[in-house]
Tab-separated table of C-alpha atoms in Angstrom:
chain	number	residue	atom	x	y	z
A	1	ASN	CA	77.764	0.452	-21.440
A	2	THR	CA	74.682	0.177	-23.530
A	3	TYR	CA	71.391	1.437	-22.102
A	4	CYS	CA	68.138	2.116	-23.793
A	5	ASN	CA	67.000	5.629	-23.241
A	6	GLN	CA	63.567	5.475	-24.687
A	7	SER	CA	60.390	6.433	-22.915
A	8	ASP	CA	56.743	6.323	-23.785
A	9	THR	CA	54.006	8.243	-22.106
A	10	VAL	CA	50.668	6.619	-21.440
A	11	HIS	CA	47.838	8.647	-19.976
A	12	ILE	CA	45.629	6.712	-17.604
A	13	SER	CA	42.411	8.099	-16.198
A	14	VAL	CA	41.408	6.725	-12.817
A	15	PHE	CA	37.918	7.608	-11.726
A	16	PRO	CA	36.710	7.353	-8.174
A	17	ASP	CA	34.103	4.728	-7.395
A	18	SER	CA	30.648	5.621	-8.529
A	19	ILE	CA	29.124	8.030	-6.041
A	20	VAL	CA	25.527	7.072	-6.615
A	21	PHE	CA	23.113	6.503	-3.766
A	22	CYS	CA	20.135	4.298	-4.569
A	23	GLN	CA	16.927	3.995	-2.571
A	24	ILE	CA	14.152	1.482	-3.206
A	25	ARG	CA	11.034	2.511	-1.279
A	26	ILE	CA	7.762	0.677	-1.048
A	27	LEU	CA	5.230	3.478	-0.768
A	28	ASP	CA	2.341	1.019	-0.469
A	29	SER	CA	2.652	-2.774	-0.568
A	30	CYS	CA	-1.051	-3.586	-0.945
A	31	LEU	CA	-2.187	-4.921	-4.305
A	32	ASN	CA	-4.975	-2.400	-4.931
A	33	ASN	CA	-2.821	0.683	-4.312
A	34	ASN	CA	0.771	-0.578	-4.408
A	35	LEU	CA	3.502	1.791	-5.435
A	36	THR	CA	7.260	1.209	-5.428
A	37	GLU	CA	9.737	3.994	-6.073
A	38	VAL	CA	13.393	3.833	-7.049
A	39	SER	CA	15.412	7.002	-6.699
A	40	VAL	CA	19.084	7.766	-7.054
A	41	SER	CA	21.244	10.708	-6.182
A	42	GLY	CA	24.476	11.432	-7.952
A	43	ALA	CA	25.406	11.907	-11.560
A	44	VAL	CA	23.563	9.101	-13.331
A	45	SER	CA	23.779	8.644	-17.076
A	46	ALA	CA	20.900	7.867	-19.413
A	47	GLY	CA	21.813	4.145	-19.591
A	48	SER	CA	20.554	3.429	-16.084
A	49	GLU	CA	17.553	1.142	-15.704
A	50	VAL	CA	15.260	-0.589	-13.244
A	51	ASN	CA	14.155	-4.182	-13.804
A	52	TRP	CA	10.925	-4.630	-11.828
A	53	ASP	CA	10.973	-8.465	-12.113
A	54	ASP	CA	7.514	-8.567	-13.698
A	55	GLY	CA	8.531	-8.067	-17.320
A	56	LYS	CA	8.762	-4.269	-17.095
A	57	ILE	CA	12.020	-2.328	-17.392
A	58	ASN	CA	12.331	1.464	-17.108
A	59	ASN	CA	15.232	3.703	-18.058
A	60	PHE	CA	15.714	6.620	-15.669
A	61	THR	CA	18.124	9.286	-14.494
A	62	SER	CA	16.705	10.280	-11.095
A	63	ALA	CA	13.482	8.545	-9.977
A	64	VAL	CA	10.845	6.203	-11.316
A	65	ARG	CA	7.686	4.629	-9.839
A	66	HIS	CA	5.995	1.332	-10.603
A	67	GLN	CA	2.732	-0.430	-9.752
A	68	TYR	CA	2.471	-4.230	-9.722
A	69	LEU	CA	-0.618	-5.959	-11.112
A	70	SER	CA	-0.429	-9.126	-8.999
A	71	THR	CA	0.695	-10.259	-5.570
A	72	GLY	CA	4.055	-11.899	-5.038
A	73	ILE	CA	7.677	-11.409	-4.109
A	74	TYR	CA	9.699	-9.412	-6.631
A	75	LYS	CA	13.412	-8.686	-6.910
A	76	VAL	CA	13.813	-5.073	-7.971
A	77	GLY	CA	17.138	-4.698	-9.789
A	78	VAL	CA	18.673	-1.282	-10.338
A	79	TYR	CA	21.533	-0.903	-12.793
A	80	VAL	CA	23.172	2.519	-12.772
A	81	SER	CA	25.890	4.027	-14.867
A	82	ASP	CA	27.444	7.328	-13.858
A	83	ILE	CA	28.818	10.070	-16.091
A	84	ASN	CA	32.236	8.336	-16.135
A	85	ASN	CA	30.600	5.085	-17.298
A	86	CYS	CA	31.292	3.437	-13.933
A	87	LYS	CA	28.583	0.889	-13.265
A	88	ASP	CA	26.911	-0.264	-10.072
A	89	THR	CA	23.985	-2.488	-9.181
A	90	PHE	CA	21.487	-2.515	-6.342
A	91	SER	CA	18.691	-4.961	-5.657
A	92	GLU	CA	16.029	-5.570	-3.053
A	93	PHE	CA	13.198	-8.048	-2.622
A	94	ILE	CA	9.747	-6.577	-2.095
A	95	GLN	CA	6.425	-8.249	-1.405
A	96	ILE	CA	3.066	-7.154	-2.765
A	97	LEU	CA	0.211	-8.333	-0.550
A	98	ASN	CA	-3.436	-9.083	-1.183
A	99	SER	CA	-5.757	-6.355	0.004
A	100	PRO	CA	-8.715	-7.384	2.135
A	101	LYS	CA	-12.167	-6.827	0.702
A	102	ILE	CA	-14.811	-5.818	3.228
A	103	ASP	CA	-18.286	-7.043	2.435
A	104	PHE	CA	-21.254	-6.928	4.770
A	105	ASN	CA	-24.977	-6.395	4.883
A	106	ILE	CA	-27.482	-5.388	7.512
A	107	ASN	CA	-30.970	-6.704	8.070
A	108	ASP	CA	-32.829	-3.381	7.737
A	109	SER	CA	-31.338	0.057	7.179
A	110	VAL	CA	-34.552	1.916	8.114
A	111	GLN	CA	-36.011	1.228	11.564
A	112	CYS	CA	-37.981	2.873	14.334
A	113	LEU	CA	-36.060	3.658	17.495
A	114	ASN	CA	-38.423	1.577	19.615
A	115	GLY	CA	-37.405	-2.067	19.186
A	116	ASN	CA	-34.641	-1.411	16.647
A	117	ILE	CA	-32.071	-4.132	16.184
A	118	ILE	CA	-29.363	-3.928	13.572
A	119	ILE	CA	-27.941	-7.313	12.556
A	120	LEU	CA	-24.710	-6.965	10.638
A	121	THR	CA	-23.385	-9.988	8.714
A	122	THR	CA	-19.891	-9.975	7.229
A	123	SER	CA	-18.765	-11.931	4.174
A	124	SER	CA	-15.332	-10.430	3.671
A	125	ASN	CA	-12.323	-11.861	1.886
A	126	PRO	CA	-10.237	-13.370	3.373
A	127	GLY	CA	-12.785	-14.832	5.752
A	128	ASN	CA	-10.562	-14.691	8.849
A	129	LEU	CA	-10.392	-10.894	9.106
A	130	THR	CA	-10.895	-9.085	12.376
A	131	HIS	CA	-13.497	-6.433	11.619
A	132	GLN	CA	-13.629	-3.158	13.521
A	133	ILE	CA	-17.177	-1.818	13.586
A	134	ASN	CA	-18.026	1.803	14.330
A	135	TRP	CA	-21.774	1.961	14.879
A	136	GLY	CA	-21.911	5.747	14.486
A	137	ASP	CA	-23.173	6.374	18.023
A	138	ASN	CA	-19.809	6.385	19.861
A	139	SER	CA	-19.900	2.617	20.324
A	140	PHE	CA	-17.578	0.102	18.721
A	141	SER	CA	-17.447	-3.673	18.271
A	142	THR	CA	-14.982	-6.238	17.018
A	143	LEU	CA	-16.029	-9.230	14.932
A	144	THR	CA	-13.595	-11.957	13.867
A	145	GLY	CA	-14.258	-13.976	10.738
A	146	ASN	CA	-17.402	-13.950	8.664
A	147	ALA	CA	-20.148	-13.889	11.258
A	148	GLN	CA	-23.056	-11.875	12.644
A	149	ILE	CA	-23.247	-9.257	15.314
A	150	SER	CA	-26.188	-7.188	16.517
A	151	HIS	CA	-26.496	-3.667	17.861
A	152	ARG	CA	-29.275	-1.592	19.337
A	153	PHE	CA	-29.464	2.203	19.161
A	154	ASP	CA	-30.751	3.621	22.448
A	155	SER	CA	-31.514	7.186	21.424
A	156	ILE	CA	-31.550	9.759	18.678
A	157	PRO	CA	-29.418	12.584	20.105
A	158	ASN	CA	-29.932	16.055	18.617
A	159	ASN	CA	-32.565	14.654	16.221
A	160	GLU	CA	-29.784	13.128	14.096
A	161	THR	CA	-31.705	10.244	12.592
A	162	ILE	CA	-28.937	9.006	10.268
A	163	ARG	CA	-26.099	6.842	11.593
A	164	ASN	CA	-23.103	5.880	9.462
A	165	VAL	CA	-22.116	2.320	10.321
A	166	ARG	CA	-18.510	1.745	9.236
A	167	VAL	CA	-16.697	-1.599	9.033
A	168	SER	CA	-12.942	-1.785	8.521
A	169	ALA	CA	-10.230	-4.440	8.601
A	170	SER	CA	-6.550	-4.720	7.808
A	171	VAL	CA	-4.038	-7.417	6.930
A	172	SER	CA	-0.346	-6.503	7.144
A	173	ASN	CA	-1.146	-2.787	6.804
A	174	CYS	CA	-3.476	-3.417	3.849
A	175	LYS	CA	-6.832	-1.905	4.757
A	176	ASP	CA	-10.362	-1.729	3.482
A	177	THR	CA	-13.375	0.134	4.804
A	178	ALA	CA	-17.035	0.052	3.859
A	179	SER	CA	-20.011	1.873	5.303
A	180	VAL	CA	-23.778	2.030	5.175
A	181	GLN	CA	-26.287	4.548	6.458
A	182	VAL	CA	-28.906	3.499	8.980
A	183	VAL	CA	-31.984	5.696	9.391
A	184	LEU	CA	-33.746	5.706	12.767
A	185	TYR	CA	-37.205	7.238	13.095
A	186	PRO	CA	-38.363	8.570	16.444
A	187	ASP	CA	-41.180	6.716	18.106
A	188	ALA	CA	-44.687	8.043	17.495
A	189	GLU	CA	-46.047	10.036	20.407
């Protein structure tokens, strides 16, 4: 009876799946102030990177932030490698939106209380915005599109002759606000 009695020992290392948690957060999706953050938890090695889909790539080991320079839809790709050289990928599409730009003027920012009429004309971009107007005297108006609206101040309470007229608008959580001061003089006695 002839049997081979030879044995070899081979050591095999089996690592558990990568225990890396990845989070892609859009802190602000508006073009003027956009900020996207990628963060990971777990033991990440120095070879990990984020491809922002706009030509920029960052190496990171815990968190990295990025600001886009133009609107669009981007696929953020995260490539992580843990301390055991196990690799994993994560990706998410994000959208960077145009921010509205409030622009308006008023007919005359210095008027007497008697006969005052403030005519506000908007020329915002995009032109279909719904403007929220705070006249500074506890009254509010809404104006849709680029148009005109008028307002009359009825009194000067507490001798406060300056009113801050504020116009704001938003598109998909992207906001802009602009303001102007209106001075009202009391009527001559």
